[in-house]
mmCIF file of N, CA and C in Angstrom:
data_model
loop_
_atom_site.group_PDB
_atom_site.id
_atom_site.type_symbol
_atom_site.label_atom_id
_atom_site.label_comp_id
_atom_site.label_asym_id
_atom_site.label_seq_id
_atom_site.Cartn_x
_atom_site.Cartn_y
_atom_site.Cartn_z
ATOM 1 N N MET D 340 0.819 -1.195 0.000
ATOM 2 C CA MET D 340 0.000 0.000 0.000
ATOM 3 C C MET D 340 0.866 1.264 0.000
ATOM 4 N N LEU D 341 1.812 1.323 0.946
ATOM 5 C CA LEU D 341 2.663 2.503 1.018
ATOM 6 C C LEU D 341 3.559 2.635 -0.212
ATOM 7 N N GLU D 342 3.933 1.482 -0.794
ATOM 8 C CA GLU D 342 4.773 1.532 -1.989
ATOM 9 C C GLU D 342 4.034 2.179 -3.156
ATOM 10 N N ASN D 343 2.737 1.896 -3.273
ATOM 11 C CA ASN D 343 1.937 2.501 -4.336
ATOM 12 C C ASN D 343 1.792 4.009 -4.128
ATOM 13 N N ILE D 344 1.583 4.421 -2.884
ATOM 14 C CA ILE D 344 1.479 5.843 -2.572
ATOM 15 C C ILE D 344 2.812 6.537 -2.856
ATOM 16 N N LEU D 345 3.916 5.880 -2.514
ATOM 17 C CA LEU D 345 5.239 6.445 -2.775
ATOM 18 C C LEU D 345 5.480 6.598 -4.268
ATOM 19 N N LEU D 346 5.032 5.634 -5.045
ATOM 20 C CA LEU D 346 5.172 5.713 -6.499
ATOM 21 C C LEU D 346 4.375 6.891 -7.064
ATOM 22 N N ILE D 347 3.160 7.076 -6.598
ATOM 23 C CA ILE D 347 2.326 8.184 -7.070
ATOM 24 C C ILE D 347 2.945 9.530 -6.675
ATOM 25 N N ILE D 348 3.414 9.633 -5.437
ATOM 26 C CA ILE D 348 4.032 10.878 -4.978
ATOM 27 C C ILE D 348 5.294 11.177 -5.765
ATOM 28 N N SER D 349 6.094 10.153 -6.071
ATOM 29 C CA SER D 349 7.325 10.401 -6.816
ATOM 30 C C SER D 349 7.041 10.868 -8.239
ATOM 31 N N VAL D 350 6.015 10.314 -8.872
ATOM 32 C CA VAL D 350 5.645 10.761 -10.221
ATOM 33 C C VAL D 350 5.134 12.199 -10.173
ATOM 34 N N LEU D 351 4.301 12.522 -9.187
ATOM 35 C CA LEU D 351 3.808 13.893 -9.033
ATOM 36 C C LEU D 351 4.941 14.862 -8.735
ATOM 37 N N LEU D 352 5.898 14.433 -7.924
ATOM 38 C CA LEU D 352 7.045 15.284 -7.591
ATOM 39 C C LEU D 352 7.892 15.573 -8.821
ATOM 40 N N ILE D 353 8.117 14.574 -9.635
ATOM 41 C CA ILE D 353 8.874 14.779 -10.875
ATOM 42 C C ILE D 353 8.136 15.740 -11.792
ATOM 43 N N ALA D 354 6.834 15.554 -11.928
ATOM 44 C CA ALA D 354 6.046 16.407 -12.823
ATOM 45 C C ALA D 354 6.032 17.852 -12.340
ATOM 46 N N ILE D 355 5.881 18.058 -11.046
ATOM 47 C CA ILE D 355 5.783 19.432 -10.551
ATOM 48 C C ILE D 355 7.140 20.133 -10.562
ATOM 49 N N VAL D 356 8.220 19.377 -10.407
ATOM 50 C CA VAL D 356 9.550 19.991 -10.518
ATOM 51 C C VAL D 356 9.796 20.427 -11.959
ATOM 52 N N LEU D 357 9.326 19.632 -12.903
ATOM 53 C CA LEU D 357 9.486 20.010 -14.307
ATOM 54 C C LEU D 357 8.626 21.209 -14.680
ATOM 55 N N LEU D 358 7.554 21.456 -13.955
ATOM 56 C CA LEU D 358 6.692 22.603 -14.223
ATOM 57 C C LEU D 358 7.245 23.914 -13.671
ATOM 58 N N GLN D 359 8.202 23.830 -12.775
ATOM 59 C CA GLN D 359 8.739 25.044 -12.168
ATOM 60 C C GLN D 359 9.424 25.900 -13.208
ATOM 61 N N GLY D 360 9.247 27.214 -13.053
ATOM 62 C CA GLY D 360 9.863 28.160 -13.962
ATOM 63 C C GLY D 360 11.361 28.228 -13.775
ATOM 64 N N ASN D 361 12.051 28.505 -14.849
ATOM 65 C CA ASN D 361 13.493 28.637 -14.801
ATOM 66 C C ASN D 361 13.836 30.043 -14.313
ATOM 67 N N LYS D 362 14.518 30.153 -13.190
ATOM 68 C CA LYS D 362 14.843 31.469 -12.638
ATOM 69 C C LYS D 362 16.024 32.111 -13.345
ATOM 70 N N ALA D 363 16.825 31.310 -14.004
ATOM 71 C CA ALA D 363 17.960 31.847 -14.771
ATOM 72 C C ALA D 363 17.524 31.961 -16.229
ATOM 73 N N THR D 364 17.473 33.196 -16.733
ATOM 74 C CA THR D 364 16.995 33.394 -18.094
ATOM 75 C C THR D 364 18.016 32.962 -19.133
ATOM 76 N N ASP D 365 19.283 33.037 -18.798
ATOM 77 C CA ASP D 365 20.319 32.668 -19.749
ATOM 78 C C ASP D 365 21.371 31.843 -19.021
ATOM 79 N N SER D 366 21.540 30.595 -19.422
ATOM 80 C CA SER D 366 22.474 29.732 -18.707
ATOM 81 C C SER D 366 23.921 30.175 -18.893
ATOM 82 N N SER D 367 24.230 30.828 -19.991
ATOM 83 C CA SER D 367 25.601 31.305 -20.162
ATOM 84 C C SER D 367 25.901 32.444 -19.203
ATOM 85 N N GLY D 368 24.893 33.169 -18.776
ATOM 86 C CA GLY D 368 25.079 34.229 -17.803
ATOM 87 C C GLY D 368 25.461 33.680 -16.442
ATOM 88 N N LEU D 369 25.030 32.465 -16.140
ATOM 89 C CA LEU D 369 25.412 31.850 -14.876
ATOM 90 C C LEU D 369 26.900 31.519 -14.850
ATOM 91 N N ILE D 370 27.402 31.060 -15.961
ATOM 92 C CA ILE D 370 28.815 30.678 -16.027
ATOM 93 C C ILE D 370 29.701 31.911 -15.947
ATOM 94 N N THR D 371 29.329 32.953 -16.661
ATOM 95 C CA THR D 371 30.148 34.161 -16.681
ATOM 96 C C THR D 371 29.840 35.114 -15.543
ATOM 97 N N GLY D 372 28.766 34.865 -14.811
ATOM 98 C CA GLY D 372 28.403 35.746 -13.711
ATOM 99 C C GLY D 372 27.630 36.960 -14.159
ATOM 100 N N GLY D 373 27.072 36.938 -15.338
ATOM 101 C CA GLY D 373 26.389 38.095 -15.869
ATOM 102 C C GLY D 373 24.936 38.213 -15.473
ATOM 103 N N ASN D 374 24.387 37.245 -14.818
ATOM 104 C CA ASN D 374 22.973 37.279 -14.454
ATOM 105 C C ASN D 374 22.825 37.808 -13.035
ATOM 106 N N GLN D 375 22.653 39.098 -12.899
ATOM 107 C CA GLN D 375 22.584 39.729 -11.584
ATOM 108 C C GLN D 375 21.209 39.553 -10.934
ATOM 109 N N GLU D 376 20.185 39.278 -11.712
ATOM 110 C CA GLU D 376 18.831 39.161 -11.175
ATOM 111 C C GLU D 376 18.583 37.820 -10.497
ATOM 112 N N LEU D 377 19.496 36.878 -10.645
ATOM 113 C CA LEU D 377 19.281 35.538 -10.121
ATOM 114 C C LEU D 377 19.157 35.516 -8.608
ATOM 115 N N PHE D 378 19.971 36.295 -7.912
ATOM 116 C CA PHE D 378 19.989 36.235 -6.457
ATOM 117 C C PHE D 378 19.226 37.375 -5.802
ATOM 118 N N GLN D 379 18.444 38.133 -6.557
ATOM 119 C CA GLN D 379 17.622 39.176 -5.968
ATOM 120 C C GLN D 379 16.450 38.547 -5.245
ATOM 121 N N ASN D 380 15.973 39.224 -4.247
ATOM 122 C CA ASN D 380 14.851 38.725 -3.470
ATOM 123 C C ASN D 380 13.563 39.032 -4.219
ATOM 124 N N MET D 381 13.051 38.061 -4.953
ATOM 125 C CA MET D 381 11.823 38.229 -5.731
ATOM 126 C C MET D 381 10.747 37.338 -5.130
ATOM 127 N N LYS D 382 9.586 37.914 -4.837
ATOM 128 C CA LYS D 382 8.494 37.143 -4.250
ATOM 129 C C LYS D 382 7.778 36.331 -5.316
ATOM 130 N N GLU D 383 7.432 35.104 -4.942
ATOM 131 C CA GLU D 383 6.646 34.269 -5.835
ATOM 132 C C GLU D 383 5.175 34.613 -5.641
ATOM 133 N N ARG D 384 4.424 34.595 -6.733
ATOM 134 C CA ARG D 384 3.002 34.915 -6.660
ATOM 135 C C ARG D 384 2.229 33.947 -7.529
ATOM 136 N N GLY D 385 0.988 33.734 -7.154
ATOM 137 C CA GLY D 385 0.062 32.964 -7.964
ATOM 138 C C GLY D 385 0.475 31.523 -8.151
ATOM 139 N N VAL D 386 0.603 31.129 -9.407
ATOM 140 C CA VAL D 386 0.903 29.748 -9.761
ATOM 141 C C VAL D 386 2.300 29.354 -9.280
ATOM 142 N N GLU D 387 3.254 30.271 -9.363
ATOM 143 C CA GLU D 387 4.612 29.968 -8.911
ATOM 144 C C GLU D 387 4.629 29.637 -7.421
ATOM 145 N N LEU D 388 3.859 30.362 -6.638
ATOM 146 C CA LEU D 388 3.785 30.110 -5.205
ATOM 147 C C LEU D 388 3.153 28.750 -4.938
ATOM 148 N N PHE D 389 2.090 28.428 -5.660
ATOM 149 C CA PHE D 389 1.434 27.128 -5.502
ATOM 150 C C PHE D 389 2.375 25.987 -5.861
ATOM 151 N N ILE D 390 3.092 26.119 -6.977
ATOM 152 C CA ILE D 390 4.008 25.063 -7.416
ATOM 153 C C ILE D 390 5.145 24.902 -6.415
ATOM 154 N N SER D 391 5.641 26.005 -5.888
ATOM 155 C CA SER D 391 6.720 25.945 -4.901
ATOM 156 C C SER D 391 6.267 25.244 -3.620
ATOM 157 N N ARG D 392 5.083 25.587 -3.146
ATOM 158 C CA ARG D 392 4.563 24.948 -1.931
ATOM 159 C C ARG D 392 4.229 23.478 -2.172
ATOM 160 N N ALA D 393 3.663 23.167 -3.330
ATOM 161 C CA ALA D 393 3.342 21.776 -3.641
ATOM 162 C C ALA D 393 4.615 20.935 -3.737
ATOM 163 N N THR D 394 5.677 21.505 -4.288
ATOM 164 C CA THR D 394 6.950 20.798 -4.367
ATOM 165 C C THR D 394 7.477 20.496 -2.967
ATOM 166 N N PHE D 395 7.395 21.478 -2.082
ATOM 167 C CA PHE D 395 7.852 21.274 -0.708
ATOM 168 C C PHE D 395 7.037 20.188 -0.007
ATOM 169 N N ILE D 396 5.714 20.244 -0.142
ATOM 170 C CA ILE D 396 4.839 19.276 0.524
ATOM 171 C C ILE D 396 5.077 17.869 -0.023
ATOM 172 N N LEU D 397 5.160 17.745 -1.351
ATOM 173 C CA LEU D 397 5.410 16.427 -1.938
ATOM 174 C C LEU D 397 6.783 15.896 -1.545
ATOM 175 N N GLY D 398 7.773 16.773 -1.450
ATOM 176 C CA GLY D 398 9.105 16.345 -1.024
ATOM 177 C C GLY D 398 9.108 15.825 0.401
ATOM 178 N N VAL D 399 8.400 16.517 1.293
ATOM 179 C CA VAL D 399 8.317 16.076 2.681
ATOM 180 C C VAL D 399 7.566 14.752 2.775
ATOM 181 N N LEU D 400 6.468 14.621 2.045
ATOM 182 C CA LEU D 400 5.723 13.363 2.037
ATOM 183 C C LEU D 400 6.571 12.215 1.509
ATOM 184 N N PHE D 401 7.330 12.477 0.453
ATOM 185 C CA PHE D 401 8.214 11.460 -0.114
ATOM 186 C C PHE D 401 9.234 11.003 0.925
ATOM 187 N N PHE D 402 9.837 11.948 1.622
ATOM 188 C CA PHE D 402 10.838 11.626 2.634
ATOM 189 C C PHE D 402 10.226 10.822 3.780
ATOM 190 N N VAL D 403 9.076 11.265 4.283
ATOM 191 C CA VAL D 403 8.446 10.595 5.434
ATOM 192 C C VAL D 403 8.008 9.189 5.067
ATOM 193 N N ILE D 404 7.374 9.028 3.911
ATOM 194 C CA ILE D 404 6.906 7.693 3.525
ATOM 195 C C ILE D 404 8.087 6.764 3.256
ATOM 196 N N SER D 405 9.153 7.294 2.651
ATOM 197 C CA SER D 405 10.340 6.481 2.432
ATOM 198 C C SER D 405 10.950 6.027 3.758
ATOM 199 N N LEU D 406 10.983 6.919 4.734
ATOM 200 C CA LEU D 406 11.512 6.573 6.051
ATOM 201 C C LEU D 406 10.642 5.528 6.743
ATOM 202 N N VAL D 407 9.335 5.663 6.620
ATOM 203 C CA VAL D 407 8.421 4.693 7.233
ATOM 204 C C VAL D 407 8.587 3.327 6.585
ATOM 205 N N ILE D 408 8.701 3.293 5.263
ATOM 206 C CA ILE D 408 8.897 2.020 4.561
ATOM 207 C C ILE D 408 10.218 1.382 4.985
ATOM 208 N N PHE D 409 11.249 2.194 5.163
ATOM 209 C CA PHE D 409 12.551 1.677 5.579
ATOM 210 C C PHE D 409 12.489 1.089 6.989
ATOM 211 N N LEU D 410 11.753 1.737 7.878
ATOM 212 C CA LEU D 410 11.715 1.292 9.274
ATOM 213 C C LEU D 410 10.788 0.105 9.501
ATOM 214 N N ILE D 411 9.875 -0.119 8.591
ATOM 215 C CA ILE D 411 8.932 -1.240 8.767
ATOM 216 C C ILE D 411 9.588 -2.549 8.410
#
């Protein structure tokens, strides 16, 4: 039972991580240090906030269920 729930959570976690927006607009700017907006304090709103919170919740659930399966 828990293995099936873990499988569903892991698939949802993969899908929601892939849905997250890319905060770095140009990957070459990361290498050269040209992307100054990357580390600015920008608030997430709307869908981005929901996806961020859902990722956190699914990650915690994945960790807890994995730990429970290991201890059983």
